[in-house]
Amino acid sequence: MRQSIVAGNWKMNGASSFVQEMAQQINLHAADLDNVEVVLSPPSVYVAMLQQSAKSYATAAQNVHFAKSGAYTGEVSVTMLQDVGCKYVLIGHSERREIFAESNQLIAKKVAAAMQGGVVPILCVGESLLQRNAGQEFEVVKSQVLSALQGLQFSADSLVIAYEPIWAIGTGETASPEQAQQMHAHIRKVLAVEISAELAEQTRILYGGSVNAQTAALLFSQPDIDGGLVGGASLKVEDFKLICSAAAK
Ligand code: PEP
């Protein structure tokens, strides 16, 4: 059975007082959850601090550079994330694709660097509303997944995929459990056909897009949904705890 993951993406929110509060509350809450890995993804400046307090959760960075070191002002390397004990890194989030113009090619380089450096990429994929309305959502997501993984050798515990339809991120509009399940099954089939059936069966695929304490349980009960990537609701401690509980099996 695949272990669920609930990952909270704080985006550019939080402060050291919030880091301390979340660490304390989630250490207590996550310790009692059955078969759920809780992941907290703060802004990079807080990753080490949050990781130092971690007992029952893991941390994820929100971005990484593909180079090991060098003249890349403002960037953080995989080696640095590893050095502070960070287990995961979000790669290809739609906000990075849109606001920072990250291409599929750049995302592929970041995924390869993360895997090579021993930090697990949480590869974010998802279509825009325009693409969905044009009936292109399955093709778009397939090409995002395949371009990011092209030429890589890896095992299922070295990758997490997050399906995040852009029209559902931060909008309050969640994909229906049926829509999400359909896309998750599609992603799993793409992995099975293009890589291997075993890897497809074992890879965790998270849903993201306005998940909240009310919608989480039904989404997470779908057979191909292995938890969630949660933005806004991860900043509300009590709501986030309910979402984590909803992923317990
Ligand atoms: C996200 O940023 O990954 C996300 C899913 O945000 P929200 O839950 O706020 O839609």
Coordinates of C-alpha atoms and ligand atoms in Angstrom, one line a residue:
M1 CA 0.0 0.0 0.0
R2 CA 1.3 3.5 -0.9
Q3 CA 1.9 5.7 2.1
S4 CA -0.2 9.0 1.8
I5 CA 1.5 12.3 1.9
V6 CA 0.0 15.6 2.9
A7 CA 2.3 18.5 2.0
G8 CA 1.6 22.1 3.1
N9 CA 2.9 24.7 0.7
W10 CA 3.2 27.9 2.6
K11 CA 4.3 29.8 -0.5
M12 CA 5.8 33.2 0.5
N13 CA 4.0 33.3 3.9
G14 CA 5.1 32.7 7.5
A15 CA 7.5 34.0 10.0
S16 CA 9.7 32.4 12.7
S17 CA 6.9 32.4 15.2
F18 CA 4.7 30.5 12.7
V19 CA 7.5 28.0 12.1
Q20 CA 7.7 27.3 15.9
E21 CA 3.9 27.0 16.2
M22 CA 3.6 24.6 13.3
A23 CA 6.5 22.5 14.4
Q24 CA 5.0 22.0 17.8
Q25 CA 1.5 21.3 16.6
I26 CA 2.4 19.1 13.7
N27 CA 4.9 17.1 15.7
L28 CA 2.1 16.2 18.1
H29 CA -0.6 15.6 15.5
A30 CA 1.4 13.7 12.9
A31 CA 2.8 11.3 15.4
D32 CA -0.6 9.6 15.8
L33 CA -1.5 9.4 12.1
D34 CA -1.6 6.0 10.5
N35 CA 0.3 5.7 7.2
V36 CA 0.5 9.4 6.4
E37 CA 3.7 11.4 5.9
V38 CA 3.2 15.1 6.7
V39 CA 5.5 17.4 4.8
L40 CA 5.9 21.2 5.5
S41 CA 7.2 23.5 2.8
P42 CA 8.1 26.9 4.1
P43 CA 10.0 29.7 2.3
S44 CA 13.6 28.6 1.9
V45 CA 14.9 30.9 4.7
Y46 CA 12.9 28.8 7.2
V47 CA 13.6 25.3 5.9
A48 CA 16.6 24.6 8.2
M49 CA 14.8 26.0 11.3
L50 CA 11.7 23.9 10.6
Q51 CA 13.8 20.8 9.9
Q52 CA 15.7 21.2 13.2
S53 CA 12.4 20.8 15.1
A54 CA 11.1 17.9 13.0
K55 CA 10.0 14.8 14.9
S56 CA 6.9 13.7 13.0
Y57 CA 7.1 15.6 9.7
A58 CA 9.5 16.1 6.8
T59 CA 10.4 19.4 5.1
A60 CA 10.2 20.4 1.5
A61 CA 11.8 23.4 -0.2
Q62 CA 9.7 25.3 -2.7
N63 CA 12.4 25.6 -5.3
V64 CA 16.0 24.6 -6.2
H65 CA 18.6 25.4 -8.7
F66 CA 20.0 22.6 -10.9
A67 CA 23.7 23.5 -10.5
K68 CA 25.7 22.2 -7.5
S69 CA 27.2 25.6 -6.6
G70 CA 28.4 28.7 -8.3
A71 CA 27.5 32.2 -9.4
Y72 CA 23.7 32.0 -9.2
T73 CA 22.8 34.8 -6.9
G74 CA 19.7 34.2 -5.0
E75 CA 19.5 30.5 -5.6
V76 CA 19.8 27.4 -3.4
S77 CA 21.3 24.0 -4.5
V78 CA 20.2 20.5 -3.9
T79 CA 23.4 19.9 -1.9
M80 CA 22.4 22.7 0.5
L81 CA 18.9 21.3 0.9
Q82 CA 20.4 17.9 1.7
D83 CA 22.9 19.5 4.1
V84 CA 20.1 20.8 6.3
G85 CA 18.1 17.6 6.2
C86 CA 15.4 18.7 3.7
K87 CA 13.8 15.5 2.2
Y88 CA 11.6 17.0 -0.6
V89 CA 11.6 19.9 -3.1
L90 CA 8.6 21.2 -5.1
I91 CA 9.5 21.5 -8.7
G92 CA 7.4 22.9 -11.5
H93 CA 4.7 24.5 -9.4
S94 CA 2.4 26.5 -11.7
E95 CA 3.3 29.7 -10.0
R96 CA 7.0 29.1 -10.9
R97 CA 6.0 28.1 -14.4
E98 CA 3.9 31.2 -14.9
I99 CA 5.4 34.0 -12.8
F100 CA 9.0 32.9 -13.2
A101 CA 8.7 31.5 -16.7
E102 CA 10.0 28.1 -15.9
S103 CA 10.0 25.8 -18.9
N104 CA 9.6 22.1 -19.1
Q105 CA 13.3 21.9 -20.0
L106 CA 14.4 23.8 -16.9
I107 CA 12.1 21.7 -14.8
A108 CA 13.6 18.5 -16.2
K109 CA 17.1 19.8 -15.2
K110 CA 15.9 20.5 -11.7
V111 CA 14.2 17.1 -11.3
A112 CA 17.4 15.4 -12.5
A113 CA 19.6 17.4 -10.1
A114 CA 17.3 16.7 -7.2
M115 CA 17.2 13.0 -7.9
Q116 CA 21.0 12.8 -8.3
G117 CA 21.5 14.8 -5.1
G118 CA 19.1 12.6 -3.0
V119 CA 16.3 15.1 -2.5
V120 CA 12.9 13.8 -3.7
P121 CA 11.2 16.1 -6.2
I122 CA 7.5 16.7 -5.8
L123 CA 6.9 17.3 -9.5
C124 CA 3.9 19.6 -10.0
V125 CA 1.9 19.3 -13.2
G126 CA -1.5 20.6 -14.3
E127 CA -3.5 22.2 -17.1
S128 CA -4.9 25.7 -17.4
L129 CA -8.7 26.3 -17.8
L130 CA -8.1 27.2 -21.4
Q131 CA -6.4 23.9 -22.0
R132 CA -9.2 22.0 -20.2
N133 CA -11.9 23.8 -22.1
A134 CA -10.1 22.8 -25.3
G135 CA -10.0 19.2 -24.3
Q136 CA -6.2 19.2 -24.0
E137 CA -5.8 18.4 -20.3
F138 CA -4.7 14.8 -20.7
E139 CA -2.1 15.6 -23.4
V140 CA -0.7 18.6 -21.5
V141 CA -0.2 16.7 -18.3
K142 CA 1.3 13.7 -20.1
S143 CA 3.8 15.9 -21.8
Q144 CA 4.7 17.7 -18.5
V145 CA 5.3 14.4 -16.8
L146 CA 7.3 12.8 -19.6
S147 CA 9.4 15.9 -20.4
A148 CA 10.4 16.1 -16.7
L149 CA 11.4 12.5 -16.4
Q150 CA 13.0 11.9 -19.8
G151 CA 16.1 9.8 -19.7
L152 CA 16.2 9.4 -15.9
Q153 CA 16.6 6.1 -14.1
F154 CA 14.9 6.2 -10.7
S155 CA 12.8 4.2 -8.2
A156 CA 9.3 5.1 -7.0
D157 CA 10.5 6.4 -3.7
S158 CA 12.6 9.0 -5.5
L159 CA 9.6 10.8 -7.0
V160 CA 6.3 12.3 -6.0
I161 CA 3.9 13.8 -8.5
A162 CA 1.3 16.5 -7.7
Y163 CA -1.5 17.0 -10.1
E164 CA -2.6 20.6 -9.6
P165 CA -5.0 22.0 -12.2
I166 CA -4.1 25.7 -12.5
W167 CA -7.8 26.7 -12.4
A168 CA -8.1 25.2 -9.0
I169 CA -5.1 26.7 -7.3
G170 CA -5.9 29.5 -4.9
T171 CA -9.3 30.0 -6.5
G172 CA -11.5 28.1 -4.0
E173 CA -12.6 25.9 -6.9
T174 CA -11.6 22.3 -6.3
A175 CA -11.6 19.7 -9.0
S176 CA -14.4 17.2 -8.3
P177 CA -13.2 13.8 -6.9
E178 CA -14.1 12.3 -10.2
Q179 CA -12.2 14.8 -12.3
A180 CA -9.1 14.4 -10.0
Q181 CA -9.3 10.6 -10.0
Q182 CA -9.6 10.5 -13.8
M183 CA -6.4 12.6 -14.2
H184 CA -4.5 10.6 -11.5
A185 CA -5.4 7.3 -13.2
H186 CA -4.2 8.9 -16.5
I187 CA -0.9 9.9 -14.9
R188 CA -0.4 6.4 -13.5
K189 CA -1.2 4.9 -16.9
V190 CA 1.4 7.2 -18.5
L191 CA 4.0 6.0 -16.0
A192 CA 3.0 2.3 -16.6
V193 CA 3.2 2.6 -20.4
E194 CA 6.3 4.8 -20.6
I195 CA 8.4 3.6 -17.6
S196 CA 7.1 0.5 -15.8
A197 CA 4.0 -1.0 -14.3
E198 CA 5.7 -1.5 -11.0
L199 CA 6.9 2.1 -10.8
A200 CA 3.4 3.4 -11.7
E201 CA 1.8 1.3 -9.0
Q202 CA 4.2 2.5 -6.3
T203 CA 4.5 6.2 -7.2
R204 CA 2.6 8.6 -4.9
I205 CA 0.4 11.1 -6.8
L206 CA -1.0 14.0 -4.8
Y207 CA -3.9 16.2 -5.7
G208 CA -3.6 20.0 -5.2
G209 CA -6.0 22.9 -5.8
S210 CA -8.0 24.5 -3.0
V211 CA -8.1 21.3 -0.9
N212 CA -9.7 22.2 2.4
A213 CA -10.9 20.5 5.6
Q214 CA -14.3 19.8 3.9
T215 CA -13.2 18.5 0.6
A216 CA -10.1 16.5 1.6
A217 CA -11.7 13.2 2.7
L218 CA -13.6 12.5 -0.5
L219 CA -10.6 13.5 -2.7
F220 CA -8.2 11.3 -0.7
S221 CA -10.6 8.3 -0.8
Q222 CA -10.2 8.0 -4.6
P223 CA -8.1 5.0 -5.5
D224 CA -5.3 6.9 -7.3
I225 CA -5.1 9.9 -5.0
D226 CA -2.4 9.5 -2.4
G227 CA -2.8 12.7 -0.5
G228 CA -2.6 16.3 -1.2
L229 CA -0.5 19.4 -1.8
V230 CA -2.2 22.1 0.2
G231 CA -1.6 25.8 -0.2
G232 CA -4.0 28.3 1.6
A233 CA -5.4 25.8 4.0
S234 CA -1.9 24.7 5.2
L235 CA -1.6 28.2 6.9
K236 CA -4.5 27.4 9.2
V237 CA -3.2 25.0 11.8
E238 CA -6.5 23.4 12.7
D239 CA -7.7 23.0 9.1
F240 CA -4.3 21.5 8.1
K241 CA -4.5 19.0 10.9
L242 CA -8.0 17.9 9.8
I243 CA -6.6 17.6 6.2
C244 CA -3.8 15.4 7.5
S245 CA -6.2 13.2 9.4
A246 CA -8.3 12.8 6.3
A247 CA -5.4 11.1 4.6
A248 CA -5.0 8.5 7.3
K249 CA -5.8 4.9 6.2
Ligands
PEP1 C1 -0.6 25.1 -4.1 O1 -0.1 26.2 -4.0 O2 0.1 24.1 -4.4 C2 -2.0 25.0 -3.9 C3 -2.6 23.8 -4.1 O3 -2.7 26.1 -3.4 P1 -4.2 26.1 -2.8 O4 -4.4 24.9 -1.9 O5 -4.3 27.4 -2.1 O6 -5.1 26.1 -4.0

